[in-house]
Structure formats: structure tokens, C-alpha cells
Tab-separated table of C-alpha atoms and ligand atoms in Angstrom:
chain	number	residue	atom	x	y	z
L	1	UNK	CA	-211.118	9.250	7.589
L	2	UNK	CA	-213.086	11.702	9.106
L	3	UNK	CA	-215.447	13.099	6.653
L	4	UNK	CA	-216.496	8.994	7.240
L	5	UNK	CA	-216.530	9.150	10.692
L	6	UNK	CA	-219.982	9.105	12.458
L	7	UNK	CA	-218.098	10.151	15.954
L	8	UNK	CA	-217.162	13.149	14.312
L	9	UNK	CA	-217.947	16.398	15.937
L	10	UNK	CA	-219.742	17.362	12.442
L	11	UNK	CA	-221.552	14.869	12.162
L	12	UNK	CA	-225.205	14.583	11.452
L	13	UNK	CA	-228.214	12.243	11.404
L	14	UNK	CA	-227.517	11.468	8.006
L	15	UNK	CA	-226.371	7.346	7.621
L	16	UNK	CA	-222.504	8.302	7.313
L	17	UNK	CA	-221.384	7.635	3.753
L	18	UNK	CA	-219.254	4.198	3.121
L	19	UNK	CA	-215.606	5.024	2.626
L	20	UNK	CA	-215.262	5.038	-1.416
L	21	UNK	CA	-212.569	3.082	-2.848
L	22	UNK	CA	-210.439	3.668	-5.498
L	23	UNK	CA	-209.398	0.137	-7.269
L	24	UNK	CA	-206.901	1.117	-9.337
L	25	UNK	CA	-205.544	-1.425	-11.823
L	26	UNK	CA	-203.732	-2.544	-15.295
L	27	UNK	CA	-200.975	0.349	-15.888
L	28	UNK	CA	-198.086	0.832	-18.056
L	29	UNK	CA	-195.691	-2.327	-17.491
L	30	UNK	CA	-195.629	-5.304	-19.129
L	31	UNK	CA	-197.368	-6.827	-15.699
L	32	UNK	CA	-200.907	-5.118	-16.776
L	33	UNK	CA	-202.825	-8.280	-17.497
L	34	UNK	CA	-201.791	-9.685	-13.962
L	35	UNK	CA	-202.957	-6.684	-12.260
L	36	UNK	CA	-206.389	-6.789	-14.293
L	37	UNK	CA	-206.751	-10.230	-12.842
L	38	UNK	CA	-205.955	-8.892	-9.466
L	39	UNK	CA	-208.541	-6.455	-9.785
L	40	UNK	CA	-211.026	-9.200	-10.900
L	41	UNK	CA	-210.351	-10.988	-7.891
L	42	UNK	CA	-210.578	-7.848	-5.410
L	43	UNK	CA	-213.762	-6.618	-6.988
L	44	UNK	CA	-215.684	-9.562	-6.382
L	45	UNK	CA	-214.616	-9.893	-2.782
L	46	UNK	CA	-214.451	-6.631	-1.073
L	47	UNK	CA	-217.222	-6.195	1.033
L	48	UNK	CA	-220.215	-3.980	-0.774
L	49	UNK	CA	-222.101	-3.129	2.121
L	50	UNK	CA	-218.713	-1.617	3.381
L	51	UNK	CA	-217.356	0.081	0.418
L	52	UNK	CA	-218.276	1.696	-2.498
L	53	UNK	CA	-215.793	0.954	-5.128
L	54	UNK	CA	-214.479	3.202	-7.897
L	55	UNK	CA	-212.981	0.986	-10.611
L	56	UNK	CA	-210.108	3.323	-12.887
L	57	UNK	CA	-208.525	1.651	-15.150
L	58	UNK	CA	-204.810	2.633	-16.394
L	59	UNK	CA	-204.574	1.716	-19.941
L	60	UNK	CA	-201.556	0.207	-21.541
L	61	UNK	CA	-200.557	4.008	-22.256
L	62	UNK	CA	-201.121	5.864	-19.157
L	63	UNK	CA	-204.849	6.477	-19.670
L	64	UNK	CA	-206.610	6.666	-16.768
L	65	UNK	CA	-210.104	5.704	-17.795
L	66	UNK	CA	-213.217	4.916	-15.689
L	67	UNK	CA	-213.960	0.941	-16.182
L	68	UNK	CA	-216.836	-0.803	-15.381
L	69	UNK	CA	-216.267	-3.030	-12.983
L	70	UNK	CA	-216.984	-6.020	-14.949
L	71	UNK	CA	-214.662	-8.718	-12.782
L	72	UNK	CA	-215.292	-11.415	-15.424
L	73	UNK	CA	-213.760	-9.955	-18.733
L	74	UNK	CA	-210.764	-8.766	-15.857
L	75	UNK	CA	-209.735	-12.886	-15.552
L	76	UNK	CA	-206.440	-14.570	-16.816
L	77	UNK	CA	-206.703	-17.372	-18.139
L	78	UNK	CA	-204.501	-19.274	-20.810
L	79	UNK	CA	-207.415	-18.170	-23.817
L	80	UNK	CA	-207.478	-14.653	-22.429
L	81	UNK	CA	-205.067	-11.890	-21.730
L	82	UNK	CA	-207.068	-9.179	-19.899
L	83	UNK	CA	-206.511	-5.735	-20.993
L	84	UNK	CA	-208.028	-2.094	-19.914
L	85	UNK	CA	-209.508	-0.580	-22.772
L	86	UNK	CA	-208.498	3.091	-22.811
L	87	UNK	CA	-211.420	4.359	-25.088
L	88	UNK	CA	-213.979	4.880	-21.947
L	89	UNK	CA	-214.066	8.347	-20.377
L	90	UNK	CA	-210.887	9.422	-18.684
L	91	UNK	CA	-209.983	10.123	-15.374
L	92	UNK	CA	-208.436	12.679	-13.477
L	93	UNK	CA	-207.300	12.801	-10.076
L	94	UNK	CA	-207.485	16.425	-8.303
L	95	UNK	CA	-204.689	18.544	-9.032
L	96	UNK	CA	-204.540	20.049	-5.713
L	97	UNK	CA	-204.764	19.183	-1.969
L	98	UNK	CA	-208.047	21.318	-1.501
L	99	UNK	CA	-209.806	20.344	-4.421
L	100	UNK	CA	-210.452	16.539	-3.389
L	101	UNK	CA	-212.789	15.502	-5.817
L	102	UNK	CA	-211.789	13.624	-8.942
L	103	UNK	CA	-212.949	14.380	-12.354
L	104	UNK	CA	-214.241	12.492	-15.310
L	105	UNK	CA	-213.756	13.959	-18.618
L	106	UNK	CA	-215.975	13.487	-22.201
L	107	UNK	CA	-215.205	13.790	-25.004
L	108	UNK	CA	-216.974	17.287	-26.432
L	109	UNK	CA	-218.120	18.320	-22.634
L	110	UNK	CA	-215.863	19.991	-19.565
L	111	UNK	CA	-214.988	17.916	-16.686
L	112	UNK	CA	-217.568	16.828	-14.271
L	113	UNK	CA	-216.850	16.048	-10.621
L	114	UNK	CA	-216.904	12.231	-10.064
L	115	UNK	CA	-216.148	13.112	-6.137
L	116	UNK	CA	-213.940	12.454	-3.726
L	117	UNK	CA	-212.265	9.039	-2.755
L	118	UNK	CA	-211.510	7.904	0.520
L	119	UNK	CA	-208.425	5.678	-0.347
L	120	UNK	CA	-206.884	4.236	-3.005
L	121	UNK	CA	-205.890	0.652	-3.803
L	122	UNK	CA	-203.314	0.736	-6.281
L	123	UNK	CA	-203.852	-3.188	-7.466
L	124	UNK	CA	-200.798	-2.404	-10.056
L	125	UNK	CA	-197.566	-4.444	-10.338
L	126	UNK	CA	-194.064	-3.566	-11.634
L	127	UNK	CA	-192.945	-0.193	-12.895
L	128	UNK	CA	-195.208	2.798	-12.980
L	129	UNK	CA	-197.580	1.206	-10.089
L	130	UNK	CA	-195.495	-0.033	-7.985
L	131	UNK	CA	-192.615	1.408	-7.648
L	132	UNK	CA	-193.378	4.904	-6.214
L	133	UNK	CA	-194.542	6.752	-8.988
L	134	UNK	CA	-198.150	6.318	-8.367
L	135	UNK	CA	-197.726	6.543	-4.501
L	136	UNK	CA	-195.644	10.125	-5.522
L	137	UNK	CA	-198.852	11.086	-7.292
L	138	UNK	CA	-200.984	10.095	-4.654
L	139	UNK	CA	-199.039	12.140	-2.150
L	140	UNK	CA	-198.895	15.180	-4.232
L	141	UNK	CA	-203.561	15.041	-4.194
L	142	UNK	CA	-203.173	13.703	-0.583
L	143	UNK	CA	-205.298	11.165	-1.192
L	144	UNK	CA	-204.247	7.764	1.046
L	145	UNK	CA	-203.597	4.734	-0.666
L	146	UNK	CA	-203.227	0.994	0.295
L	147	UNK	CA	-199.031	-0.235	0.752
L	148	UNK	CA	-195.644	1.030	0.955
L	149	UNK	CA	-194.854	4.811	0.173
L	150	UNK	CA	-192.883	6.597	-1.956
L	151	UNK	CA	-189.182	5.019	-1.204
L	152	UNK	CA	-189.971	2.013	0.011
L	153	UNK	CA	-192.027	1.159	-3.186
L	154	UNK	CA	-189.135	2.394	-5.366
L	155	UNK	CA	-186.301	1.047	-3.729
L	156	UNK	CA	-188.202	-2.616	-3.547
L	157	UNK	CA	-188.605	-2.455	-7.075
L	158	UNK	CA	-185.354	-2.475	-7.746
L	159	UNK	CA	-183.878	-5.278	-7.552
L	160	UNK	CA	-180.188	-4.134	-7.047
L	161	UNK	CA	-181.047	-1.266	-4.612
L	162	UNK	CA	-183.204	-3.491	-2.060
L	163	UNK	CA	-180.002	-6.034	-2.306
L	164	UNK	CA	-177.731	-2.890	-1.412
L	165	UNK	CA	-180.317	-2.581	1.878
L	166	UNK	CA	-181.103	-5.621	2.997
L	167	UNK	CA	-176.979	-5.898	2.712
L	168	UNK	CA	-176.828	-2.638	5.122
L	169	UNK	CA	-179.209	-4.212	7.743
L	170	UNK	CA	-176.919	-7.570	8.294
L	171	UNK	CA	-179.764	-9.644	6.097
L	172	UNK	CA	-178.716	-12.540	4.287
L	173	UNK	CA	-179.033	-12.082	0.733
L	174	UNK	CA	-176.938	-13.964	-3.018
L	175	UNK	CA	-173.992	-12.941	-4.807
L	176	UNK	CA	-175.143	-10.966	-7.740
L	177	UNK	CA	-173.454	-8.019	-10.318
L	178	UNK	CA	-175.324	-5.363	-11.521
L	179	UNK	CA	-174.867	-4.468	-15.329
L	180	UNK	CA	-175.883	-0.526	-15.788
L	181	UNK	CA	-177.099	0.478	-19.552
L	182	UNK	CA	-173.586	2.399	-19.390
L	183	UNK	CA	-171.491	-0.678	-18.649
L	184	UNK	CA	-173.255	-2.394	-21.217
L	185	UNK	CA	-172.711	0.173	-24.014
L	186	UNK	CA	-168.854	0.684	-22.885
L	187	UNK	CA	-167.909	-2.881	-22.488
L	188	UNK	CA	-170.228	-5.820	-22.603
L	189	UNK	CA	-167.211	-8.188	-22.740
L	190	UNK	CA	-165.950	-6.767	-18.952
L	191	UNK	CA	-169.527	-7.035	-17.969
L	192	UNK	CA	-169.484	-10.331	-18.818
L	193	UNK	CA	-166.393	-11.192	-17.459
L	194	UNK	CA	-167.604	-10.152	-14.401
L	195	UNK	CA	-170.564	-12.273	-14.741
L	196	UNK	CA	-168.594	-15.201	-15.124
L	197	UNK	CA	-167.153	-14.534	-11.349
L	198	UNK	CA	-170.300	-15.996	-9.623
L	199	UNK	CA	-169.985	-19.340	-11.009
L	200	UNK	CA	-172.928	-20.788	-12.571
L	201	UNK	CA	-176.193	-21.304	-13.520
L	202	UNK	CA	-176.621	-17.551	-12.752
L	203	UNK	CA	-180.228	-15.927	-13.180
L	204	UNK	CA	-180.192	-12.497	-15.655
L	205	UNK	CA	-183.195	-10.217	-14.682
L	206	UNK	CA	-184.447	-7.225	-15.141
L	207	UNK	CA	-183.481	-5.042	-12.260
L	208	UNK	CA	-187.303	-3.488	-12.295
L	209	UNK	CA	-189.782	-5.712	-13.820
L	210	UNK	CA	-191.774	-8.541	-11.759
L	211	UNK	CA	-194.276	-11.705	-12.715
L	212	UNK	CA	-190.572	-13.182	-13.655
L	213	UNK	CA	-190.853	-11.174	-17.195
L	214	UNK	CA	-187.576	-10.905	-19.063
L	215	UNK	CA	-185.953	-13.230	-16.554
L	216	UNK	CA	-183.436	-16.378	-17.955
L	217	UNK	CA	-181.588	-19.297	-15.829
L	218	UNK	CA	-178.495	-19.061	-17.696
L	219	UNK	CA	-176.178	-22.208	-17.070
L	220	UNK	CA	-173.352	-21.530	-19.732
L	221	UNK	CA	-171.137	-18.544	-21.075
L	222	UNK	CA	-172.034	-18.592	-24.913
L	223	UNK	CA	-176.024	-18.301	-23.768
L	224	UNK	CA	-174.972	-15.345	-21.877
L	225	UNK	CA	-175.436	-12.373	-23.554
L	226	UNK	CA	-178.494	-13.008	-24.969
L	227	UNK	CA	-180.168	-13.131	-21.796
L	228	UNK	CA	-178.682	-10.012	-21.078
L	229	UNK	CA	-179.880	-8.409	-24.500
L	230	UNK	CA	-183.647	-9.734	-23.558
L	231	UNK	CA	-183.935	-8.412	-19.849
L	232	UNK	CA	-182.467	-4.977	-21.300
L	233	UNK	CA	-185.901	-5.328	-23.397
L	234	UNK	CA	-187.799	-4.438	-19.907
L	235	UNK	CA	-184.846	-2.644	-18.557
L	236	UNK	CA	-181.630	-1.061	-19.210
L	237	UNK	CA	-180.260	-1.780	-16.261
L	238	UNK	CA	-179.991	-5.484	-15.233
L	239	UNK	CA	-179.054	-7.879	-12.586
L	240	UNK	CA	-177.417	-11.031	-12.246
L	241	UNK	CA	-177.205	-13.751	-9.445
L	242	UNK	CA	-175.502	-16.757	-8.610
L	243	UNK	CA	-178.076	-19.352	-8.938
L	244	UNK	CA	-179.098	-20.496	-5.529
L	245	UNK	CA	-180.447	-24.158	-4.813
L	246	UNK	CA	-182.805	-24.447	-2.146
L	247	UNK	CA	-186.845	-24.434	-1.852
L	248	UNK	CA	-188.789	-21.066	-2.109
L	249	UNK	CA	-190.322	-20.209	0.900
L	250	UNK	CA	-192.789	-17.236	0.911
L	251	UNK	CA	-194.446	-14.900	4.026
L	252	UNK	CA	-196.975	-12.698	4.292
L	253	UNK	CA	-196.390	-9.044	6.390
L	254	UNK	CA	-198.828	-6.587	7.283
L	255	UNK	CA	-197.973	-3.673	9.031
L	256	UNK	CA	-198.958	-3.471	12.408
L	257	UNK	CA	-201.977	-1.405	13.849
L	258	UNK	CA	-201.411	1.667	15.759
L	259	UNK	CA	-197.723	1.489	15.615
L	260	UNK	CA	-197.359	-2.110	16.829
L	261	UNK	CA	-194.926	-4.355	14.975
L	262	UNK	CA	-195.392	-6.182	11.945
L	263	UNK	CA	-197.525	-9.417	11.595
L	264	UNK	CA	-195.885	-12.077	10.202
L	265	UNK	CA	-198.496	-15.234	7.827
L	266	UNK	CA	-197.843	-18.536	7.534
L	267	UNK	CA	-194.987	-19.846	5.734
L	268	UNK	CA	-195.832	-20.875	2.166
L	269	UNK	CA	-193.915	-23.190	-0.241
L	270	UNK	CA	-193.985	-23.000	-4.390
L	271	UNK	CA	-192.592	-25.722	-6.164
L	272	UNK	CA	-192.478	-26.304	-9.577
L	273	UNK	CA	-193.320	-29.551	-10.422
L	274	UNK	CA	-192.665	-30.288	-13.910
L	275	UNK	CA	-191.811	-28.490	-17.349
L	276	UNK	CA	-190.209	-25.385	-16.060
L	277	UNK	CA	-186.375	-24.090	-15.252
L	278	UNK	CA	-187.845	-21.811	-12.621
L	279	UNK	CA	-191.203	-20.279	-11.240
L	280	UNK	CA	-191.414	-18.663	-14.751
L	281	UNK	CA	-194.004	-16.186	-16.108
L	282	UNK	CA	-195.754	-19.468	-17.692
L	283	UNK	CA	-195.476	-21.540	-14.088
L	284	UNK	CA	-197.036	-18.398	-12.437
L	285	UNK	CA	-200.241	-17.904	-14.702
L	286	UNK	CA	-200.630	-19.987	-17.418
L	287	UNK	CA	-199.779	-23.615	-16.106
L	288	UNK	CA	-201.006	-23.672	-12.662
L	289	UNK	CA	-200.792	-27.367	-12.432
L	290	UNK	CA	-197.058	-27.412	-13.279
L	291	UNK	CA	-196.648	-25.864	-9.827
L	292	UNK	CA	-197.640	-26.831	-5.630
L	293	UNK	CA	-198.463	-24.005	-3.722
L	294	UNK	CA	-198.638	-25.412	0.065
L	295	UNK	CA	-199.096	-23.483	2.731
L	296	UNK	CA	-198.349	-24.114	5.489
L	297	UNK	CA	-194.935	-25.210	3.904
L	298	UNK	CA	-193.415	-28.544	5.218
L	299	UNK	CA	-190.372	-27.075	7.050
L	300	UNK	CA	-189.603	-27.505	10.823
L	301	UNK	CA	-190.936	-24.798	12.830
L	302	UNK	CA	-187.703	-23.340	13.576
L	303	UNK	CA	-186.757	-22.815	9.849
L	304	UNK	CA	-190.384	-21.303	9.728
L	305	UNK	CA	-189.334	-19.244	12.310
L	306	UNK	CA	-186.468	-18.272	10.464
L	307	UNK	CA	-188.527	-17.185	7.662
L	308	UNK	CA	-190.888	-15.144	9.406
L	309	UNK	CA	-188.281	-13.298	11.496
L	310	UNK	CA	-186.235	-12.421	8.186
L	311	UNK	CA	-189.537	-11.427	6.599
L	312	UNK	CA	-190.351	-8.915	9.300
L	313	UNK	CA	-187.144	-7.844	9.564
L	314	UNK	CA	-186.953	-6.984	5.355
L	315	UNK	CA	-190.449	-5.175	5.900
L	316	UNK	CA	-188.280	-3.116	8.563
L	317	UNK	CA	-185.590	-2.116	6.605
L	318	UNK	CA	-187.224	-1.046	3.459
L	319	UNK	CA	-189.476	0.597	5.438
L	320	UNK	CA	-192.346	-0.824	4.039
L	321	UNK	CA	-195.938	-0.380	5.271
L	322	UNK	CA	-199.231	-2.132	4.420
L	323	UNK	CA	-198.173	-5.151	3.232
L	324	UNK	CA	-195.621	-7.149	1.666
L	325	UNK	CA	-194.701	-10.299	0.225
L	326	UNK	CA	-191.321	-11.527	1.001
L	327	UNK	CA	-189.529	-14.295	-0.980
L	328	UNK	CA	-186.673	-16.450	0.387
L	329	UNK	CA	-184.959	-20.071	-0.560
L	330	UNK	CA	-183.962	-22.022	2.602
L	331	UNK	CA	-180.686	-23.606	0.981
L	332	UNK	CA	-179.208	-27.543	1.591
L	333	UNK	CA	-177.016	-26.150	4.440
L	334	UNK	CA	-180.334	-24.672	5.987
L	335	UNK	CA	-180.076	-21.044	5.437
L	336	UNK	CA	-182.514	-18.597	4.654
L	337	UNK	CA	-181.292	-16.098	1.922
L	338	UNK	CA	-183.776	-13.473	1.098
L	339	UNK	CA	-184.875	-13.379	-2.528
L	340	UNK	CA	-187.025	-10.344	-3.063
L	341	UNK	CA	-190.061	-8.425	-1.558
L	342	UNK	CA	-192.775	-7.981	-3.363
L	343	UNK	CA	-194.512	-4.857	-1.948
L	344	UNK	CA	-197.976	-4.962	-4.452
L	345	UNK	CA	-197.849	-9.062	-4.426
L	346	UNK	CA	-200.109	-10.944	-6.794
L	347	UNK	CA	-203.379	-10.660	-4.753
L	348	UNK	CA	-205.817	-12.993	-6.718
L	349	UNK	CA	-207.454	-15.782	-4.262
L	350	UNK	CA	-205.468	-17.976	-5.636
L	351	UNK	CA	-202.063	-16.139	-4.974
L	352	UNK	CA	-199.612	-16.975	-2.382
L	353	UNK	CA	-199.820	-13.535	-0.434
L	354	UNK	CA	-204.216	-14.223	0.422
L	355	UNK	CA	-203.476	-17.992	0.676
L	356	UNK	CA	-200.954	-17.677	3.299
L	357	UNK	CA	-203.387	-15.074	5.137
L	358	UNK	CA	-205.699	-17.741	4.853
L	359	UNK	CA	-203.762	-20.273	6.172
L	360	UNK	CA	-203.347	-17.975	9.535
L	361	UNK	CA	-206.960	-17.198	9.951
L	362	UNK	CA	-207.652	-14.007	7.624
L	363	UNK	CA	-209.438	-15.113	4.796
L	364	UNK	CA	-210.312	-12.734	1.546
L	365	UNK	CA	-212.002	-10.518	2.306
L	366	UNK	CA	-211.172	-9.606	5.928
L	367	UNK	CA	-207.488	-9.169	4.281
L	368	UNK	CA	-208.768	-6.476	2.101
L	369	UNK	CA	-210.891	-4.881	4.466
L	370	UNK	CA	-207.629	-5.031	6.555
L	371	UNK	CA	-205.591	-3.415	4.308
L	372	UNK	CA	-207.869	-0.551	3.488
L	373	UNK	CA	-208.408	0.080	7.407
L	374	UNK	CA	-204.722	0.181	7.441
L	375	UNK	CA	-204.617	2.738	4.646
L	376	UNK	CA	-207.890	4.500	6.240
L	377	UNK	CA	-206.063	5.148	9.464
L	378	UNK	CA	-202.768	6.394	7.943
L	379	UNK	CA	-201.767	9.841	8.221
L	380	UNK	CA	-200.648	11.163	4.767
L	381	UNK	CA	-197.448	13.076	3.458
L	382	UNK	CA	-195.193	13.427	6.614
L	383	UNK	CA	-197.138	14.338	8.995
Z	1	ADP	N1	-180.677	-16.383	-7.581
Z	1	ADP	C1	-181.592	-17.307	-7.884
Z	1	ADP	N2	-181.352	-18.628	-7.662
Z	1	ADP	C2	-182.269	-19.572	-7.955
Z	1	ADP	N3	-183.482	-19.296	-8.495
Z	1	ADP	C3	-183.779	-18.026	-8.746
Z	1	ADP	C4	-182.864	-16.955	-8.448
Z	1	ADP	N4	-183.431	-15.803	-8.773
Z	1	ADP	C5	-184.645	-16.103	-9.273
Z	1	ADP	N5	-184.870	-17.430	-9.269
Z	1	ADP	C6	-186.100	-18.099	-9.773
Z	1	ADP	O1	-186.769	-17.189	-10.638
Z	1	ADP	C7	-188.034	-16.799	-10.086
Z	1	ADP	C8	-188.306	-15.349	-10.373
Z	1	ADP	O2	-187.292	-14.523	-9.844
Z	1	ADP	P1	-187.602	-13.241	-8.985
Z	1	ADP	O3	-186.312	-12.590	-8.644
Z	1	ADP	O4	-188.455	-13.620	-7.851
Z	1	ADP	O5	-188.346	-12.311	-10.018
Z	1	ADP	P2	-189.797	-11.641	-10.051
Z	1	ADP	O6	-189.634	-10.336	-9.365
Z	1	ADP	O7	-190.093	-11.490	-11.496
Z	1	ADP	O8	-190.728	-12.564	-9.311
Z	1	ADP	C9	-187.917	-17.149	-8.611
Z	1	ADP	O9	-189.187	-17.368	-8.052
Z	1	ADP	C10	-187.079	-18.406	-8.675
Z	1	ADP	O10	-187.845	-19.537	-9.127
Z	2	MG	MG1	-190.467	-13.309	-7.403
């Protein structure tokens, strides 16, 4: 931060310039319309007298366009799916570390310098956002950026490979089997076999989507490998899990400042109420009164406990930083099994990750002025 920095030793008498951030939103996965909405929500909150804000836009394929900043047409809402429209001018981002400014290109004239950003909040969720690919471009411009790095993104998104580490640090997580796009092609009735090993209902998912997308509760064999086929629609390579009954419990983490350890939320509760199998894609956007989000959940404070310590403790071992969402049913027999972590969580007001920030005294606004003094203060590459 310090080309913001008034205490710098080149400063002058010049008002020091707000930091200028980058709200980056929409991208390639099928999650784009949730992370539009996101962006709505950010926009209209983030302090202006703090920030300047650069809305970009990632179009549906790739584009990186300059948007307007319009919150309003950015909502989701069952009449309207949100979309960034890739026909404004494009973006570029520098394509070194010493040239910091980013560009804007026109059609029919060269690129003009748009200047330099101070961070950038990558509001995008699922593949190609984030799961490290963005953060790897980000690090490449050294340009700081709001949440979890390179690995930590990727490995989260995965759904098998953040089972594989939360297994390696002693946490508590489901029976599952991963089927590979090679297993499939080679034998789908072994894979299926092997399916049949956890019992059932079992839950077939994508192993890297999010915003439950491509997700089915399967509770019989002959459904089986059609829920396969449709999460191999959003990826190749899928996972499946012994169905778990219990209530899903949810936490907030934010990484702590100057080295300290993480901060744990509130404990927050969703339960679907009516109509749905599961917190489905539906349940999460479109039918908001089909599902209770309560925070503080109704669990005794030593199962709250529970879920805060596991939440910290996944935030440690994926190495995540910024923030995080972490996901985890609290079974009959009163365990806590983790479920996933969400490191770019749903982030509209109305989303579990700011209402359980809420709920322990951070409201809106200071959470994303939190989260971009977080990313302000980071040191970038590895450093
Ligand atoms: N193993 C499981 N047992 C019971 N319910 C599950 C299981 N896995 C997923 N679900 C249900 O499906 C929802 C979405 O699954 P999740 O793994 O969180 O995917 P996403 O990353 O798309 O949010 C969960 O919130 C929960 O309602
Ligand atoms: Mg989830």
C-alpha cells in the first residue's frame, strides 16, 4: 500500500489518493449470475469515501470488459438471471510487474492506460475465479487481491483434494469415492460398484463446481448413473458421498491481522424447510422462503464450539487466507463432520458468510472494508 500511504517518506501535500478497487465479477463457470449478484451487493455497500471502485466484468467467455457499475441490473432474482455483457470495452491487466497500470482497449484505437489498482476483489465463484487461476494471474502482475492464494484456492475447489487434506490433518470428514473421467470411460460398471460400497442415499457432485450445480441426492442404484452422466456435464471428474444426516452448520473465518490467528463468526444454521431434497441451486437463490437461515444457530455452546474450532482449524490446513466459509453437519450422535470450505462464499447481504459477521458485530460494510485491509496489508508473491 504505499503509493496510498500518507506516512510515506514520498509523500506530499497532495490529499493521498483512495486505494482503487478492482471488483471483479461474473466469469466463466456456470456460477456467473451468482457472482453478478455478489457484485451488486458489494457495490452498493463498500464505502465510497474510502474507495474508488473499478467494476471489470468477466463475460461468460473470458472477456474482461469494463462494466458500469450499475448494481441494479447485477440482482438475482427468480425473473432475472444477471449476466455481464461482453460487448463494452475490454480490459487488460498489465503484463508485467513494472508496468502497473491496466489498460482499456477500443475497438479501432490502441490501448489507453486506465491506471493502476490497489487490490483486487475477485467477487467470482467456482472454476476459473476461484480456484487459483485468477489468483495465478494476479500473482504473475503482482497486483494483491482479496482471499486465499494460489493452492489454497485450487485445492478448496476441489472437492476430492480438500477431503484428501482435511483427512491428513486428523479432521473429521464422510466416506466418499472419487470417479476420474478415466475410470468412467474404462469401466463405469466398477465405478459404480464401488459407489454402491457407501450405502445409500449417496450425493453425486461435481468435484469443482459450487452454488450446488450439477449436484443429485441419489437414494437408489438404477438412478445412479445418470447423476453421474449430469455432474460430468460441469466436470469430468466427480465425487460421491455417503449421505450424511445431521443439520448444516456454517462459520465464518477471517484471517487474522498481523499474523495473529484466525477469527472465528457466529455459528449459522440453513434448513430447508419445504420442497427441496437438499440446499439445492433452487433453495439457494430462487426460493428463499423454502429455506431458514438463523444465525446464531440453536446448538449448545459447546457444539458451537465444536464448529468454530473445526472451522479454524480447516482454514489452517488449506492454508487459506482472507476469508472462508466453512460448511459442516453436526450428525444425531453429535459429531461435527466437515462438509466443504467455501473460500469466495456467496457474499450478498443476504448470504450466510455477511450474516454470520453480522451476527458477531461486523456488519456489511466494515466486513468488506476488512477484507480489503487484509488484502491491502498483504505482502505479494512469496515474499
Ligand atoms: N454427504 C452429504 N450428505 C448430506 N447432504 C449433503 C451431502 N453433500 C451435500 N449435501 C447437501 O447438498 C448441498 C450442496 O452440497 P455441497 O457439497 O455443499 O456443494 P456446493 O459446493 O455446490 O455448495 C449441501 O448444502 C447439503 O444440503
Ligand atoms: Mg455448499
Amino acid at each position: 500500500m504505499s503509493d496510498t500511504d500518507s506516512s510515506s517518506p514520498h509523500a506530499t501535500d497532495a490529499p493521498p489518493r483512495k486505494p482503487r478497487v478492482a471488483i471483479v465479477f461474473g466469469g466463466r463457470s456456470s456460477e456467473h449470475a451468482v457472482s453478478c449478484a455478489t457484485a451488486a451487493g458489494v457495490m452498493q455497500a463498500i464505502d465510497r469515501d474510502v474507495y474508488d471502485i473499478l467494476p471489470i466484468g468477466i463475460a461468460k467467455d473470458g472477456r474482461w470488459v469494463l462494466a458500469s457499475g450499475d448494481s441494479g441490473a447485477l440482482e438475482l432474482s427468480p425473473g432475472h438471471v444477471p449476466e455481464v455483457d461482453g460487448s463494452g470495452a475490454g480490459v487488460l491487466i498489465p503484463l508485467s510487474t513494472t508496468e502497473r497500470s491496466l489498460s482499456i482497449l477500443e475497438p479501432g484505437a490502441p490501448p489507453r492506460a486506465l491506471g493502476e489498482v490497489d487490490v483486487v476483489f475477485p467477487l467470482l465463484h467456482g472454476p476459473f475465479g476461484e480456484d487459483g487461476t485468477i489468483q495465478g494471474l494476479l500473482e504473475l502482475a503482482d497486483i494483491r487481491y482479496v482471499g486465499s492464494g494460489v493452492l489454497a484456492s485450487a485445492v478448496m475447489m476441489d472437492k476430492h483434494y480438500m477431503k484428501v487434506v482435511f483427512a491428513g490433518h486428523g479432521l473429521a470428514i464422510g466416506p466418499y469415492v472419487v470417479i476420474t473421467d478415466r475410470d468412467w470411460q474404462r469401466d463405469p460398471v466398477a465405478s459404480m460398484d464401488a459407489v454402491a460400497s457407501l450405502g445409500w442415499p449417496v450425493f453425486v457432485k461435481p468435484a469443482r463446481a459450487g452454488s450446488s450445480m450439477g449436484i443429485t441426492k441419489v437414494s437408489e442404484p438404477a438412478a445412479l448413473q445418470a447423476a453421474i452422466e449430469f455432474a460430468r456435464e460441469h466436470d469430468p471428474k466427480v465425487i460421491v458421498e455417503a449421505g450424511i444426516v445431521g443439520r448444516e452448520l456454517e462459520c465464518g473465518v477471517l484471517e487474522g491481522r498481523d499474523g495473529a490467528a484466525a477469527r472465528t463468526s457466529e455459528v449459522g444454521e440453513i434448513e430447508v424447510v419445504r420442497g427441496h431434497d437438499f440446499y439445492d441451486f433452487e433453495a439457494k437463490y430462487l426460493a428463499e422462503s423454502d429455506v431458514e437461515l438463523s444465525c446464531p444457530a440453536k446448538v449448545p455452546d459447546h457444539v458451537a464450539d465444536e464448529v468454530r474450532r473445526v472451522a479454524a482449524a480447516a482454514f489452517d490446513a488449506a492454508g487459506c487466507e482472507g476469508l472462508a466459509r466453512v460448511d459442516c453437519f453436526y450428525t444425531e450422535h453429535g459429531d461435527v463432520i466437515l462438509n466443504e470450505i467455501n473460500t469466495m462464499p456467496g457474499f450478498t447481504p443476504q448470504s450466510m458468510f455477511p450474516r454470520v459477521w453480522a451476527a458477531t458485530g461486523l456488519d456489511y460494510r466494515e466486513l468488506i472494508n476488512e477484507l480489503i485491509q487484509l488484502a491491502l496489508a498483504r505482502r505479494t508473491g512469496l515474499r
